[in-house]
Amino acid sequence: MPALIVGNWKMNGLGDDIAEIAQMAAAGAGNGARSLWIAPPFTLIDRSVIVAAGAVKIGGQDCHVKQSGAHTGCVSAAMLADLGAGFVIVGHSERRRDKAESDADVRAKATAGCAAGLEVILCIGETRDQRGAGQTNDVLTSQLAGSLPDDAEALIIAYEPVWAIGTGLIPTLDDVASAHAHIRANLVARYGPAGYGVRVLYGGSVTPANASELLRVSEVGGVLVGGASLTAQSLLAITAAPP
Ligand code: PGA
C-alpha cells in the first residue's frame, strides 16, 4: 500500500493560504506513489476542494455526531461531504482535551463520517504520563475498544502520542513499531481479516527530516502532519521523502 501523507492545518489558514494547496496540487502531489490529503479549517474547505482539483483530497478536522439538527455552530459529516470533502479526522487529542470528547463521542463521530460516505481518520495515543507508567498498550486498547465504528471499510487509524504532538519529540522507531503492531493486533481481533486492511498512520512532530525513517517502520502506512503541513514546501518535502 503506497504511503498516505495527511496534513492537518488545525486552526490555521486564511484565504491567502489556499495558494499553498494550489501549489501542492500543481506539484502533482498525490499523483505519485504517495497520496496527499489535507484537512484545512472548515472555512477553507470549499475553496480548497476547487484548487486541489482532485490531486489532493480535502477533508474536515471534526464532525458532529448527527447529520443535521439544532446544534448551533456545529458542522455535520453530511455538510463536509456536500462541500466536496472526502474524509474527516475524529478524536484528535486536541479535541479530546479541549472539548472533553470521550471514546463514545469519537465512535459516534466515526460512525457519522462513514454514514456520510467519508473516509474516517480516527486518532488515538497515550499521554506522557501514561507512557511513563508503562500503560501505552493498555491505553491504545481501551481507546480502540471504545471508539472503533462497526464498519472498518472506510477506516484509518492515526497513532499520535499526545506528548509528541507539536513538541519536536518522537518515540523511538522501535516504540512506533511496537505501538503499530499492537494496534494491528487489536484491529484484527475486532474486525477479523478486514483488520489487516485498515491503514495505520503515525502522527506527532513529523518533519521532512524524520519522515523517511518513520515511513519505513513496519505497519506505518503513512503520516499525519500538523505544523509541517502548513506550507507546500514543507509538506511536498515529506511526500518526496526517500523511501
Ligand atoms: P504536529 O501535529 O505534526 O504539529 O506534531 C500532528 C497532529 O496533531 O496531527
Short mmCIF file of C-alpha atoms and ligand atoms in Angstrom, two decimals:
data_model
loop_
_atom_site.label_atom_id
_atom_site.label_comp_id
_atom_site.label_asym_id
_atom_site.label_seq_id
_atom_site.Cartn_x
_atom_site.Cartn_y
_atom_site.Cartn_z
CA MET A 1 0.00 0.00 0.00
CA PRO A 2 1.63 3.32 -1.01
CA ALA A 3 2.07 5.69 1.93
CA LEU A 4 -0.60 8.27 2.69
CA ILE A 5 0.51 11.74 3.78
CA VAL A 6 -2.18 13.75 5.58
CA GLY A 7 -1.82 17.41 6.58
CA ASN A 8 -3.90 18.77 9.48
CA TRP A 9 -3.94 22.55 9.41
CA LYS A 10 -5.78 22.79 12.76
CA MET A 11 -6.95 26.41 13.42
CA ASN A 12 -4.57 27.88 10.87
CA GLY A 13 -5.12 29.35 7.44
CA LEU A 14 -6.90 32.31 5.85
CA GLY A 15 -7.93 32.82 2.25
CA ASP A 16 -4.42 33.63 1.05
CA ASP A 17 -3.17 30.26 2.29
CA ILE A 18 -5.23 28.48 -0.34
CA ALA A 19 -2.23 29.23 -2.56
CA GLU A 20 -0.28 26.59 -0.62
CA ILE A 21 -2.84 23.93 -1.53
CA ALA A 22 -2.86 25.11 -5.14
CA GLN A 23 0.93 24.73 -5.15
CA MET A 24 0.72 21.21 -3.71
CA ALA A 25 -1.80 20.23 -6.36
CA ALA A 26 0.26 21.83 -9.14
CA ALA A 27 3.34 19.95 -8.00
CA GLY A 28 1.48 16.77 -8.74
CA ALA A 29 1.30 15.81 -5.07
CA GLY A 30 -0.91 12.81 -4.79
CA ASN A 31 -0.25 11.70 -8.33
CA GLY A 32 2.90 9.82 -7.41
CA ALA A 33 3.38 6.77 -5.26
CA ARG A 34 2.13 8.62 -2.19
CA SER A 35 -1.29 10.18 -1.77
CA LEU A 36 -1.65 13.62 -0.22
CA TRP A 37 -4.68 14.67 1.79
CA ILE A 38 -5.20 17.99 3.59
CA ALA A 39 -7.64 18.94 6.34
CA PRO A 40 -7.81 22.76 6.23
CA PRO A 41 -10.06 24.64 8.67
CA PHE A 42 -13.76 24.33 7.85
CA THR A 43 -13.80 27.88 6.42
CA LEU A 44 -11.38 26.91 3.64
CA ILE A 45 -12.80 23.55 2.63
CA ASP A 46 -14.87 24.64 -0.33
CA ARG A 47 -12.10 26.79 -1.81
CA SER A 48 -9.54 24.08 -1.13
CA VAL A 49 -11.60 21.48 -2.97
CA ILE A 50 -11.58 23.72 -6.04
CA VAL A 51 -7.85 24.42 -6.11
CA ALA A 52 -6.93 20.86 -5.15
CA ALA A 53 -8.52 19.82 -8.43
CA GLY A 54 -8.64 16.18 -7.42
CA ALA A 55 -4.85 15.95 -6.96
CA VAL A 56 -5.11 16.49 -3.21
CA LYS A 57 -8.01 15.06 -1.21
CA ILE A 58 -9.59 17.63 1.11
CA GLY A 59 -11.19 16.75 4.45
CA GLY A 60 -12.59 18.07 7.70
CA GLN A 61 -10.95 18.12 11.14
CA ASP A 62 -14.06 17.11 13.05
CA CYS A 63 -17.77 16.50 12.57
CA HIS A 64 -20.88 16.36 14.72
CA VAL A 65 -22.36 13.00 15.66
CA LYS A 66 -25.62 13.85 13.89
CA GLN A 67 -26.13 14.69 10.23
CA SER A 68 -28.40 17.71 10.94
CA GLY A 69 -30.38 19.31 13.73
CA ALA A 70 -30.50 22.04 16.36
CA HIS A 71 -26.78 22.25 17.21
CA THR A 72 -25.68 25.86 16.76
CA GLY A 73 -22.22 26.29 15.35
CA CYS A 74 -21.65 22.62 14.60
CA VAL A 75 -20.80 21.01 11.27
CA SER A 76 -22.03 17.58 10.23
CA ALA A 77 -20.30 14.92 8.18
CA ALA A 78 -23.02 15.31 5.55
CA MET A 79 -22.12 19.01 5.29
CA LEU A 80 -18.45 18.17 4.82
CA ALA A 81 -19.33 15.68 2.09
CA ASP A 82 -21.61 18.26 0.49
CA LEU A 83 -18.63 20.65 0.22
CA GLY A 84 -16.62 18.01 -1.60
CA ALA A 85 -14.62 16.76 1.37
CA GLY A 86 -13.52 13.15 1.10
CA PHE A 87 -12.53 12.44 4.67
CA VAL A 88 -12.84 13.57 8.26
CA ILE A 89 -10.48 13.40 11.24
CA VAL A 90 -12.15 12.35 14.51
CA GLY A 91 -10.82 12.00 18.03
CA HIS A 92 -7.79 14.25 17.68
CA SER A 93 -6.19 14.63 21.11
CA GLU A 94 -6.68 18.41 20.97
CA ARG A 95 -10.43 17.85 20.76
CA ARG A 96 -10.36 15.15 23.42
CA ARG A 97 -8.55 17.71 25.61
CA ASP A 98 -10.30 20.99 24.66
CA LYS A 99 -13.81 19.63 24.11
CA ALA A 100 -13.68 16.71 26.53
CA GLU A 101 -14.56 14.27 23.76
CA SER A 102 -14.90 10.73 25.05
CA ASP A 103 -14.26 7.48 23.22
CA ALA A 104 -18.03 7.12 22.86
CA ASP A 105 -18.23 10.57 21.23
CA VAL A 106 -15.40 9.63 18.89
CA ARG A 107 -17.13 6.39 17.96
CA ALA A 108 -20.35 8.28 17.18
CA LYS A 109 -18.44 10.76 15.03
CA ALA A 110 -16.62 7.99 13.20
CA THR A 111 -19.96 6.28 12.53
CA ALA A 112 -21.43 9.58 11.29
CA GLY A 113 -18.46 10.11 8.99
CA CYS A 114 -18.81 6.65 7.48
CA ALA A 115 -22.56 7.14 7.05
CA ALA A 116 -21.89 10.34 5.10
CA GLY A 117 -19.59 8.45 2.74
CA LEU A 118 -16.37 9.95 4.12
CA GLU A 119 -13.17 8.13 4.93
CA VAL A 120 -12.54 8.47 8.66
CA ILE A 121 -9.17 9.07 10.32
CA LEU A 122 -9.59 8.10 13.97
CA CYS A 123 -6.83 9.36 16.28
CA ILE A 124 -5.59 7.59 19.39
CA GLY A 125 -2.49 7.95 21.53
CA GLU A 126 -1.10 7.97 25.04
CA THR A 127 -0.05 10.94 27.17
CA ARG A 128 3.46 11.36 28.51
CA ASP A 129 2.37 10.19 31.98
CA GLN A 130 0.69 7.10 30.55
CA ARG A 131 3.81 6.20 28.60
CA GLY A 132 5.95 6.82 31.68
CA ALA A 133 3.74 4.49 33.67
CA GLY A 134 4.10 1.74 31.06
CA GLN A 135 0.42 1.98 30.11
CA THR A 136 0.76 2.74 26.39
CA ASN A 137 -0.66 -0.54 25.08
CA ASP A 138 -3.47 -0.58 27.62
CA VAL A 139 -4.46 2.98 26.68
CA LEU A 140 -4.46 2.15 22.97
CA THR A 141 -6.53 -0.99 23.55
CA SER A 142 -9.04 0.90 25.63
CA GLN A 143 -9.32 3.81 23.15
CA LEU A 144 -9.83 1.39 20.28
CA ALA A 145 -12.40 -0.67 22.20
CA GLY A 146 -14.38 2.48 22.96
CA SER A 147 -14.12 4.32 19.69
CA LEU A 148 -13.95 1.91 16.75
CA PRO A 149 -17.01 2.04 14.49
CA ASP A 150 -18.75 -1.20 13.46
CA ASP A 151 -17.57 -0.96 9.87
CA ALA A 152 -13.84 -0.97 9.04
CA GLU A 153 -14.21 -0.27 5.34
CA ALA A 154 -13.65 3.50 5.37
CA LEU A 155 -11.49 3.50 8.49
CA ILE A 156 -7.94 4.77 9.00
CA ILE A 157 -6.27 4.90 12.41
CA ALA A 158 -3.75 7.59 13.37
CA TYR A 159 -1.43 6.70 16.23
CA GLU A 160 -0.47 10.05 17.71
CA PRO A 161 1.34 10.02 21.06
CA VAL A 162 -0.05 13.14 22.74
CA TRP A 163 3.38 14.08 24.05
CA ALA A 164 4.83 14.04 20.52
CA ILE A 165 2.32 16.49 19.05
CA GLY A 166 3.84 19.90 18.41
CA THR A 167 6.80 19.20 20.71
CA GLY A 168 9.53 18.13 18.31
CA LEU A 169 9.75 14.85 20.23
CA ILE A 170 9.06 11.49 18.60
CA PRO A 171 9.09 7.98 20.06
CA THR A 172 11.97 5.69 19.16
CA LEU A 173 11.34 3.82 15.94
CA ASP A 174 11.09 0.62 17.98
CA ASP A 175 8.37 2.20 20.10
CA VAL A 176 6.50 3.31 16.97
CA ALA A 177 6.75 -0.23 15.59
CA SER A 178 5.56 -1.72 18.85
CA ALA A 179 2.54 0.59 19.10
CA HIS A 180 1.60 -0.06 15.48
CA ALA A 181 1.89 -3.83 15.92
CA HIS A 182 -0.33 -3.57 18.98
CA ILE A 183 -2.90 -1.50 17.08
CA ARG A 184 -2.86 -4.01 14.21
CA ALA A 185 -3.48 -6.89 16.60
CA ASN A 186 -6.45 -5.02 18.08
CA LEU A 187 -7.87 -4.28 14.63
CA VAL A 188 -7.63 -7.91 13.57
CA ALA A 189 -9.18 -9.05 16.86
CA ARG A 190 -12.05 -6.66 16.29
CA TYR A 191 -12.66 -6.95 12.54
CA GLY A 192 -11.12 -10.27 11.58
CA PRO A 193 -9.21 -10.34 8.27
CA ALA A 194 -10.62 -6.90 7.40
CA GLY A 195 -8.47 -5.56 10.23
CA TYR A 196 -5.38 -6.15 8.08
CA GLY A 197 -6.76 -3.72 5.51
CA VAL A 198 -7.08 -0.76 7.88
CA ARG A 199 -4.30 1.73 7.29
CA VAL A 200 -2.48 2.97 10.41
CA LEU A 201 -0.73 6.36 10.28
CA TYR A 202 1.86 7.76 12.68
CA GLY A 203 1.44 11.39 13.81
CA GLY A 204 3.38 13.74 16.10
CA SER A 205 6.26 16.05 15.12
CA VAL A 206 6.68 14.57 11.65
CA THR A 207 9.03 16.71 9.55
CA PRO A 208 10.84 16.39 6.21
CA ALA A 209 13.88 15.32 8.24
CA ASN A 210 12.27 12.34 10.01
CA ALA A 211 9.57 11.31 7.52
CA SER A 212 11.69 8.72 5.71
CA GLU A 213 12.63 6.77 8.83
CA LEU A 214 9.08 6.87 10.18
CA LEU A 215 7.57 5.73 6.88
CA ARG A 216 9.97 2.76 6.83
CA VAL A 217 8.70 1.43 10.17
CA SER A 218 6.71 -1.79 9.90
CA GLU A 219 2.92 -1.23 9.83
CA VAL A 220 3.27 2.55 9.34
CA GLY A 221 1.00 3.26 6.37
CA GLY A 222 1.59 6.98 6.29
CA VAL A 223 1.85 10.06 8.47
CA LEU A 224 -0.48 12.70 9.92
CA VAL A 225 1.33 16.02 9.92
CA GLY A 226 0.43 19.22 11.78
CA GLY A 227 2.96 22.05 11.88
CA ALA A 228 5.00 20.82 8.92
CA SER A 229 1.89 20.65 6.72
CA LEU A 230 1.22 24.38 6.60
CA THR A 231 3.41 25.21 3.62
CA ALA A 232 3.64 23.47 0.28
CA GLN A 233 7.42 23.49 0.53
CA SER A 234 7.46 21.53 3.78
CA LEU A 235 4.62 19.13 3.00
CA LEU A 236 5.91 18.38 -0.50
CA ALA A 237 9.29 17.58 1.05
CA ILE A 238 7.52 14.99 3.22
CA THR A 239 5.67 13.47 0.27
CA ALA A 240 9.02 13.29 -1.52
CA ALA A 241 10.95 11.82 1.43
CA PRO A 242 13.09 8.96 0.11
CA PRO A 243 11.52 5.52 0.70
P1 PGA B 1 2.43 18.07 14.70
O1 PGA B 1 0.87 17.72 14.85
O2 PGA B 1 2.88 17.47 13.41
O3 PGA B 1 2.45 19.59 14.67
O4 PGA B 1 3.11 17.50 15.87
C1 PGA B 1 0.41 16.45 14.48
C2 PGA B 1 -1.07 16.35 14.72
O5 PGA B 1 -1.57 16.91 15.70
O6 PGA B 1 -1.79 15.70 13.94
#
